[in-house]
Amino acid sequence: MTGNLFFFAPSEQTATAARRTAVRLVERVTAGDAEAFGELYRAYAPMVHGIVLARVNRDDVDDLVQDVFLSAYRKLSSLRDPAAVGAWLAMIARNCAAEYYRRKRPTEELPEDLCDRETPRTEAREILNAIRSLPDAYRETLVLRLVEGMTGPEIAERTGLKPESVRVNLHRGMKLLREKLGL
Amino acid sequence: MKDDYLWDKTGEDAEIAALENALLAFRHANDEPPARPAREIEIAPAKPRRFLSLGFAFAAACAALVVVFLLVRPPAADPKIAAVDSVADADSKKRPEKTDGAGYVAPPDARPVKAVESAPRPAKPFVLKIRRTTAPEVRRTPLVSQTGNLKDQPAPALTAEEKYAYDQLRLALSITGSQLRIVKDKIDALEDSTAAFKKTK
């Protein structure tokens, strides 16, 4: 019992501190502090990037991330619980990705040797495609963990998910990914 | 402790580390936040439907009032019917007065007596038969020509009340038209501002 308390107490304190920081940050942004908006972006952009990357073509991800933050900036006054800004941003990112597919015109991907731009290796693209083929909950968590390099507790804190859910999603998603990649 | 590395990066897992290294090229690298909009365009919550419904309701109410007025008003005195009435009066004076079996002479406007049971038949109520003094008019002109040449036809003579109602209807329609024009201008302005906002975005 004592061990359990000792195990959970630090994470609870961290979560509370993170919540307070988020509330202060949102209040500053709402008051028009440009620096605070930059801090908000740097804190949550990897999460938004991961959520969008799990759904959308790589070339359009950066534009969509910018769209998400601009949209959030305009709607920030409508945020009821400033402590839940991470979950709120994640929801906007998911909506933006869905909207992207709704308005997207059919395009055809050009071959990579058309230009000299540095492209990720074929292996990396295959891994990313394998992750994208997983169910929603698994692919989002795995992209945040493997691509954005966030830990499980960080994913839970930023997205507003329960740590237990993140842990389960990570393990089940990793198992499915291993099967797909033949590891 | 493979699970710990997947959860919080403690311990070692070569397989997951290899995946991380391979996917490093996709990681978010842009730390520059997007430029905030220089000026927030305040768009007032437009309610064009409410405006339109109010205008239409006002016009419909005016039209209904006019229709009710035209239906309820007493019929105007028609010179033809007045002439028929005079002919009928002259005929009734020429005709001898009818008598019942008991020698009672009933006046022409007498009502039937309902309470008397001995009466064999109730007396028929007096009915004024209207005879036409002129032949009925036959509409020979086609409907299209009538509707097409409305301006050529002489304006119907209106009574003072009809003229008042007509003026009120025209006033109501002009007010409704101006309201609808205002609504249309607001919608156009809203669309323009939305398009401008999208362009700046």
Short mmCIF file of C-alpha atoms in Angstrom, two decimals:
data_model
loop_
_atom_site.label_atom_id
_atom_site.label_comp_id
_atom_site.label_asym_id
_atom_site.label_seq_id
_atom_site.Cartn_x
_atom_site.Cartn_y
_atom_site.Cartn_z
CA MET A 1 0.00 0.00 0.00
CA THR A 2 2.75 2.32 0.98
CA GLY A 3 4.65 1.35 -2.13
CA ASN A 4 1.67 2.19 -4.29
CA LEU A 5 1.28 5.60 -2.67
CA PHE A 6 4.94 6.27 -3.12
CA PHE A 7 4.66 5.21 -6.77
CA PHE A 8 1.65 7.38 -7.62
CA ALA A 9 2.35 10.48 -5.54
CA PRO A 10 5.05 12.04 -7.77
CA SER A 11 3.01 11.59 -10.94
CA GLU A 12 -0.04 13.14 -9.27
CA GLN A 13 2.03 16.14 -8.19
CA THR A 14 3.47 16.45 -11.68
CA ALA A 15 0.03 16.32 -13.23
CA THR A 16 -1.29 18.99 -10.88
CA ALA A 17 1.68 21.25 -11.60
CA ALA A 18 1.24 20.72 -15.34
CA ARG A 19 -2.42 21.61 -15.04
CA ARG A 20 -1.60 24.83 -13.22
CA THR A 21 1.00 25.72 -15.83
CA ALA A 22 -1.50 25.10 -18.61
CA VAL A 23 -4.11 27.29 -16.93
CA ARG A 24 -1.64 30.15 -16.49
CA LEU A 25 -0.46 29.79 -20.08
CA VAL A 26 -3.99 29.91 -21.46
CA GLU A 27 -4.82 32.94 -19.35
CA ARG A 28 -1.77 34.77 -20.68
CA VAL A 29 -2.60 33.89 -24.28
CA THR A 30 -6.18 35.02 -23.80
CA ALA A 31 -4.86 38.31 -22.42
CA GLY A 32 -2.94 38.83 -25.70
CA ASP A 33 0.57 37.79 -24.62
CA ALA A 34 2.44 36.89 -27.83
CA GLU A 35 5.24 35.18 -25.93
CA ALA A 36 2.73 32.93 -24.18
CA PHE A 37 1.32 31.89 -27.53
CA GLY A 38 4.83 30.83 -28.59
CA GLU A 39 5.20 28.81 -25.38
CA LEU A 40 1.84 27.17 -25.94
CA TYR A 41 2.90 26.27 -29.47
CA ARG A 42 6.24 24.81 -28.40
CA ALA A 43 4.60 22.77 -25.65
CA TYR A 44 1.82 21.25 -27.72
CA ALA A 45 3.02 21.37 -31.34
CA PRO A 46 4.67 17.90 -31.19
CA MET A 47 1.41 16.39 -29.96
CA VAL A 48 -0.63 18.15 -32.65
CA HIS A 49 1.97 17.17 -35.25
CA GLY A 50 1.79 13.52 -34.19
CA ILE A 51 -2.00 13.42 -34.23
CA VAL A 52 -2.13 14.96 -37.69
CA LEU A 53 0.73 12.81 -39.01
CA ALA A 54 -1.13 9.70 -37.93
CA ARG A 55 -3.92 10.62 -40.35
CA VAL A 56 -2.73 12.95 -43.10
CA ASN A 57 -0.17 12.87 -45.91
CA ARG A 58 3.27 14.00 -44.69
CA ASP A 59 3.51 16.97 -47.08
CA ASP A 60 0.39 18.60 -45.68
CA VAL A 61 1.08 18.01 -42.00
CA ASP A 62 2.99 21.24 -41.30
CA ASP A 63 0.28 23.39 -42.89
CA LEU A 64 -2.39 21.63 -40.88
CA VAL A 65 -0.46 22.10 -37.64
CA GLN A 66 -0.39 25.84 -38.31
CA ASP A 67 -4.10 25.78 -39.10
CA VAL A 68 -4.82 24.00 -35.83
CA PHE A 69 -3.01 26.62 -33.76
CA LEU A 70 -4.56 29.53 -35.62
CA SER A 71 -7.98 28.01 -35.15
CA ALA A 72 -7.23 27.44 -31.47
CA TYR A 73 -6.06 31.04 -31.07
CA ARG A 74 -9.33 32.34 -32.47
CA LYS A 75 -11.47 30.03 -30.35
CA LEU A 76 -9.43 30.16 -27.16
CA SER A 77 -11.99 32.36 -25.41
CA SER A 78 -14.55 29.58 -25.83
CA LEU A 79 -12.38 27.08 -23.91
CA ARG A 80 -14.30 26.32 -20.71
CA ASP A 81 -11.60 24.47 -18.78
CA PRO A 82 -8.12 25.92 -19.41
CA ALA A 83 -6.56 22.90 -17.70
CA ALA A 84 -7.87 20.74 -20.53
CA VAL A 85 -6.17 22.74 -23.25
CA GLY A 86 -4.20 19.68 -24.41
CA ALA A 87 -7.29 17.56 -24.94
CA TRP A 88 -8.96 20.53 -26.60
CA LEU A 89 -6.06 21.01 -29.03
CA ALA A 90 -6.04 17.27 -29.76
CA MET A 91 -9.72 17.45 -30.63
CA ILE A 92 -9.16 20.42 -32.96
CA ALA A 93 -6.30 18.52 -34.63
CA ARG A 94 -8.49 15.47 -35.21
CA ASN A 95 -11.26 17.66 -36.62
CA CYS A 96 -8.82 19.47 -38.91
CA ALA A 97 -7.52 16.14 -40.21
CA ALA A 98 -11.07 14.98 -40.89
CA GLU A 99 -11.85 18.27 -42.61
CA TYR A 100 -8.70 17.87 -44.71
CA TYR A 101 -10.07 14.65 -46.19
CA ARG A 102 -13.46 16.21 -46.75
CA ARG A 103 -12.15 19.10 -48.84
CA LYS A 104 -9.18 17.27 -50.40
CA ARG A 105 -9.15 17.03 -54.17
CA PRO A 106 -7.89 13.81 -55.70
CA THR A 107 -4.15 14.04 -56.28
CA GLU A 108 -1.49 11.70 -57.49
CA GLU A 109 1.82 11.35 -55.74
CA LEU A 110 4.86 12.25 -57.83
CA PRO A 111 7.87 9.94 -57.95
CA GLU A 112 10.54 10.86 -55.45
CA ASP A 113 13.37 11.17 -57.96
CA LEU A 114 11.74 14.21 -59.61
CA CYS A 115 13.56 16.57 -57.32
CA ASP A 116 16.65 16.54 -55.18
CA ARG A 117 14.78 17.09 -51.96
CA GLU A 118 15.94 14.91 -49.15
CA THR A 119 13.28 12.27 -48.46
CA PRO A 120 13.01 9.80 -45.62
CA ARG A 121 14.13 6.37 -46.35
CA THR A 122 11.77 3.86 -47.85
CA GLU A 123 11.98 1.78 -44.71
CA ALA A 124 10.78 4.67 -42.58
CA ARG A 125 7.84 5.31 -44.90
CA GLU A 126 6.89 1.66 -44.74
CA ILE A 127 6.93 1.75 -40.96
CA LEU A 128 4.82 4.91 -40.91
CA ASN A 129 2.34 3.38 -43.36
CA ALA A 130 2.12 0.29 -41.17
CA ILE A 131 1.36 2.46 -38.14
CA ARG A 132 -1.26 4.40 -40.10
CA SER A 133 -3.02 1.18 -41.00
CA LEU A 134 -3.65 0.43 -37.30
CA PRO A 135 -6.89 1.43 -35.52
CA ASP A 136 -7.21 5.12 -34.55
CA ALA A 137 -6.37 4.84 -30.86
CA TYR A 138 -3.27 2.72 -31.45
CA ARG A 139 -1.80 4.68 -34.36
CA GLU A 140 -2.14 8.04 -32.63
CA THR A 141 -0.44 6.81 -29.46
CA LEU A 142 2.30 4.99 -31.38
CA VAL A 143 3.09 8.02 -33.57
CA LEU A 144 3.38 10.20 -30.47
CA ARG A 145 5.67 7.64 -28.85
CA LEU A 146 7.83 6.49 -31.77
CA VAL A 147 7.86 9.56 -34.05
CA GLU A 148 7.55 12.46 -31.63
CA GLY A 149 9.56 10.72 -28.93
CA MET A 150 7.10 11.43 -26.11
CA THR A 151 6.91 9.10 -23.14
CA GLY A 152 3.70 7.45 -22.03
CA PRO A 153 3.07 9.87 -19.12
CA GLU A 154 3.73 12.83 -21.43
CA ILE A 155 1.23 11.50 -23.96
CA ALA A 156 -1.36 11.10 -21.22
CA GLU A 157 -0.74 14.57 -19.85
CA ARG A 158 -0.85 16.35 -23.22
CA THR A 159 -3.77 14.52 -24.78
CA GLY A 160 -5.86 14.35 -21.61
CA LEU A 161 -6.13 10.56 -21.85
CA LYS A 162 -5.83 8.34 -18.79
CA PRO A 163 -2.31 6.92 -18.29
CA GLU A 164 -3.79 3.41 -18.14
CA SER A 165 -5.44 3.88 -21.52
CA VAL A 166 -2.21 5.15 -23.04
CA ARG A 167 -0.28 2.21 -21.64
CA VAL A 168 -2.80 -0.29 -23.04
CA ASN A 169 -2.87 1.45 -26.42
CA LEU A 170 0.90 1.45 -26.61
CA HIS A 171 1.26 -2.22 -25.81
CA ARG A 172 -1.56 -3.45 -28.04
CA GLY A 173 -0.51 -1.15 -30.86
CA MET A 174 3.09 -2.27 -30.61
CA LYS A 175 2.01 -5.88 -30.75
CA LEU A 176 -0.03 -5.25 -33.91
CA LEU A 177 2.83 -3.27 -35.45
CA ARG A 178 5.29 -6.09 -34.83
CA GLU A 179 2.92 -8.49 -36.56
CA LYS A 180 2.56 -6.17 -39.55
CA LEU A 181 6.29 -5.58 -39.90
CA GLY A 182 7.16 -9.25 -39.27
CA LEU A 183 9.45 -8.43 -36.35
CA MET B 1 12.22 -4.59 -19.03
CA LYS B 2 10.94 -4.05 -22.55
CA ASP B 3 7.60 -2.66 -21.36
CA ASP B 4 9.26 0.10 -19.35
CA TYR B 5 11.18 1.36 -22.34
CA LEU B 6 8.00 1.54 -24.38
CA TRP B 7 6.23 3.32 -21.52
CA ASP B 8 8.77 5.80 -20.14
CA LYS B 9 12.06 5.07 -21.95
CA THR B 10 13.67 3.43 -18.95
CA GLY B 11 15.75 0.37 -19.64
CA GLU B 12 16.66 -0.77 -23.14
CA ASP B 13 14.86 -2.16 -26.16
CA ALA B 14 16.91 -2.31 -29.34
CA GLU B 15 13.89 -3.05 -31.51
CA ILE B 16 11.91 0.00 -30.42
CA ALA B 17 15.03 2.17 -30.47
CA ALA B 18 15.61 1.13 -34.09
CA LEU B 19 12.03 2.08 -34.96
CA GLU B 20 12.50 5.44 -33.26
CA ASN B 21 15.68 6.12 -35.21
CA ALA B 22 14.03 5.19 -38.49
CA LEU B 23 11.07 7.47 -37.83
CA LEU B 24 13.19 10.38 -36.62
CA ALA B 25 12.92 12.04 -40.06
CA PHE B 26 9.19 12.58 -39.52
CA ARG B 27 9.54 14.24 -36.13
CA HIS B 28 8.23 17.75 -35.63
CA ALA B 29 11.08 20.25 -36.02
CA ASN B 30 9.45 23.62 -36.52
CA ASP B 31 9.50 25.56 -33.25
CA GLU B 32 8.28 28.79 -34.81
CA PRO B 33 4.66 29.45 -33.94
CA PRO B 34 2.39 30.67 -36.70
CA ALA B 35 2.02 34.43 -37.04
CA ARG B 36 -1.06 35.52 -35.21
CA PRO B 37 -3.63 37.35 -37.30
CA ALA B 38 -2.86 41.08 -37.26
CA ARG B 39 -6.47 42.02 -36.80
CA GLU B 40 -9.30 39.86 -35.73
CA ILE B 41 -12.26 40.40 -37.97
CA GLU B 42 -15.30 40.60 -35.79
CA ILE B 43 -18.19 39.04 -37.55
CA ALA B 44 -21.49 39.83 -35.93
CA PRO B 45 -23.73 36.84 -35.56
CA ALA B 46 -25.95 37.30 -38.56
CA LYS B 47 -29.47 36.02 -38.48
CA PRO B 48 -30.67 36.39 -42.04
CA ARG B 49 -33.33 33.74 -41.62
CA ARG B 50 -34.89 35.63 -38.72
CA PHE B 51 -34.91 38.85 -40.74
CA LEU B 52 -36.42 37.10 -43.73
CA SER B 53 -39.05 35.32 -41.68
CA LEU B 54 -40.04 38.59 -39.99
CA GLY B 55 -40.40 40.33 -43.34
CA PHE B 56 -42.39 37.50 -44.81
CA ALA B 57 -44.59 37.29 -41.72
CA PHE B 58 -45.28 41.02 -41.91
CA ALA B 59 -46.17 40.86 -45.60
CA ALA B 60 -48.34 37.79 -45.05
CA ALA B 61 -50.16 39.49 -42.17
CA CYS B 62 -50.85 42.56 -44.31
CA ALA B 63 -52.11 40.43 -47.18
CA ALA B 64 -54.33 38.42 -44.84
CA LEU B 65 -55.79 41.62 -43.38
CA VAL B 66 -56.65 42.94 -46.82
CA VAL B 67 -58.24 39.65 -47.86
CA VAL B 68 -60.32 39.51 -44.69
CA PHE B 69 -61.41 43.10 -45.20
CA LEU B 70 -62.47 42.42 -48.78
CA LEU B 71 -64.43 39.32 -47.75
CA VAL B 72 -66.20 40.84 -44.76
CA ARG B 73 -67.15 44.25 -46.19
CA PRO B 74 -70.83 44.74 -47.19
CA PRO B 75 -71.59 44.38 -50.91
CA ALA B 76 -71.73 47.61 -52.83
CA ALA B 77 -75.06 48.74 -54.28
CA ASP B 78 -75.31 47.43 -57.83
CA PRO B 79 -77.48 49.51 -60.20
CA LYS B 80 -78.59 46.39 -62.12
CA ILE B 81 -79.90 44.65 -58.97
CA ALA B 82 -81.63 47.84 -57.93
CA ALA B 83 -83.44 47.90 -61.29
CA VAL B 84 -84.54 44.27 -60.85
CA ASP B 85 -85.89 45.08 -57.39
CA SER B 86 -88.04 47.86 -58.78
CA VAL B 87 -89.43 45.53 -61.48
CA ALA B 88 -90.23 42.89 -58.88
CA ASP B 89 -92.07 45.43 -56.75
CA ALA B 90 -94.14 46.51 -59.73
CA ASP B 91 -95.07 42.86 -60.51
CA SER B 92 -96.17 42.19 -56.95
CA LYS B 93 -98.45 45.23 -57.02
CA LYS B 94 -100.10 44.08 -60.25
CA ARG B 95 -100.66 40.50 -58.98
CA PRO B 96 -103.90 39.99 -56.96
CA GLU B 97 -103.43 39.02 -53.33
CA LYS B 98 -103.83 35.33 -52.66
CA THR B 99 -106.26 34.11 -49.99
CA ASP B 100 -106.21 30.92 -47.97
CA GLY B 101 -109.26 28.70 -47.54
CA ALA B 102 -110.60 30.63 -44.52
CA GLY B 103 -110.81 33.86 -46.38
CA TYR B 104 -107.76 35.32 -44.65
CA VAL B 105 -105.84 37.65 -46.85
CA ALA B 106 -102.14 37.21 -46.21
CA PRO B 107 -99.90 40.10 -46.80
CA PRO B 108 -97.02 39.48 -49.15
CA ASP B 109 -94.40 39.64 -46.37
CA ALA B 110 -96.28 37.43 -43.93
CA ARG B 111 -94.28 34.70 -42.18
CA PRO B 112 -95.60 31.14 -41.84
CA VAL B 113 -97.34 30.40 -38.54
CA LYS B 114 -95.64 27.43 -36.96
CA ALA B 115 -97.72 27.07 -33.79
CA VAL B 116 -101.07 26.43 -35.53
CA GLU B 117 -101.53 22.68 -35.96
CA SER B 118 -104.76 22.93 -37.91
CA ALA B 119 -103.06 24.56 -40.79
CA PRO B 120 -102.85 22.00 -43.63
CA ARG B 121 -99.59 23.28 -45.03
CA PRO B 122 -97.26 25.95 -43.80
CA ALA B 123 -97.37 28.99 -45.90
CA LYS B 124 -94.42 29.36 -48.23
CA PRO B 125 -92.06 32.13 -47.33
CA PHE B 126 -92.03 35.01 -49.68
CA VAL B 127 -89.30 34.62 -52.23
CA LEU B 128 -88.25 37.45 -54.42
CA LYS B 129 -87.60 36.22 -57.92
CA ILE B 130 -85.03 38.27 -59.69
CA ARG B 131 -85.43 38.57 -63.40
CA ARG B 132 -82.61 39.68 -65.51
CA THR B 133 -83.30 42.84 -67.36
CA THR B 134 -80.37 42.28 -69.72
CA ALA B 135 -78.89 39.20 -71.33
CA PRO B 136 -76.06 37.59 -69.39
CA GLU B 137 -72.68 38.69 -70.55
CA VAL B 138 -70.63 36.05 -72.32
CA ARG B 139 -66.90 36.21 -71.75
CA ARG B 140 -65.45 35.99 -75.21
CA THR B 141 -62.03 37.51 -74.71
CA PRO B 142 -59.33 35.00 -73.82
CA LEU B 143 -57.84 35.03 -70.34
CA VAL B 144 -54.36 35.78 -71.61
CA SER B 145 -55.36 38.99 -73.28
CA GLN B 146 -57.17 40.07 -70.13
CA THR B 147 -54.18 39.53 -67.93
CA GLY B 148 -51.79 40.94 -70.49
CA ASN B 149 -53.59 44.24 -70.98
CA LEU B 150 -54.23 45.20 -67.42
CA LYS B 151 -52.92 48.68 -67.98
CA ASP B 152 -55.32 49.27 -70.87
CA GLN B 153 -58.34 48.44 -68.79
CA PRO B 154 -59.96 51.30 -66.95
CA ALA B 155 -59.18 51.41 -63.23
CA PRO B 156 -62.09 50.07 -61.16
CA ALA B 157 -63.93 52.62 -59.13
CA LEU B 158 -62.98 52.08 -55.49
CA THR B 159 -64.86 53.18 -52.44
CA ALA B 160 -63.12 55.23 -49.82
CA GLU B 161 -62.51 52.16 -47.63
CA GLU B 162 -61.19 50.13 -50.52
CA LYS B 163 -58.89 52.92 -51.52
CA TYR B 164 -57.64 53.19 -47.92
CA ALA B 165 -57.00 49.44 -47.80
CA TYR B 166 -55.27 49.56 -51.16
CA ASP B 167 -53.00 52.37 -49.97
CA GLN B 168 -52.23 50.49 -46.76
CA LEU B 169 -51.35 47.37 -48.75
CA ARG B 170 -49.03 49.33 -51.01
CA LEU B 171 -47.38 50.91 -47.98
CA ALA B 172 -46.92 47.52 -46.30
CA LEU B 173 -45.45 46.01 -49.44
CA SER B 174 -43.04 48.91 -49.87
CA ILE B 175 -41.90 48.58 -46.22
CA THR B 176 -41.46 44.84 -46.66
CA GLY B 177 -39.51 45.40 -49.86
CA SER B 178 -37.17 47.85 -48.19
CA GLN B 179 -36.65 45.47 -45.24
CA LEU B 180 -35.83 42.63 -47.62
CA ARG B 181 -33.41 44.91 -49.47
CA ILE B 182 -31.65 45.70 -46.17
CA VAL B 183 -31.40 42.01 -45.40
CA LYS B 184 -30.00 41.28 -48.84
CA ASP B 185 -27.38 44.03 -48.41
CA LYS B 186 -26.39 42.61 -45.03
CA ILE B 187 -26.03 39.11 -46.45
CA ASP B 188 -23.95 40.42 -49.34
CA ALA B 189 -21.70 42.35 -46.95
CA LEU B 190 -21.33 39.27 -44.77
CA GLU B 191 -20.35 37.13 -47.74
CA ASP B 192 -17.86 39.76 -48.88
CA SER B 193 -16.26 39.97 -45.43
CA THR B 194 -16.11 36.16 -45.19
CA ALA B 195 -14.46 35.95 -48.60
CA ALA B 196 -11.99 38.69 -47.64
CA PHE B 197 -11.23 36.89 -44.38
CA LYS B 198 -10.60 33.63 -46.23
CA LYS B 199 -8.33 35.42 -48.68
CA THR B 200 -6.28 37.00 -45.91
CA LYS B 201 -6.10 33.63 -44.20
#
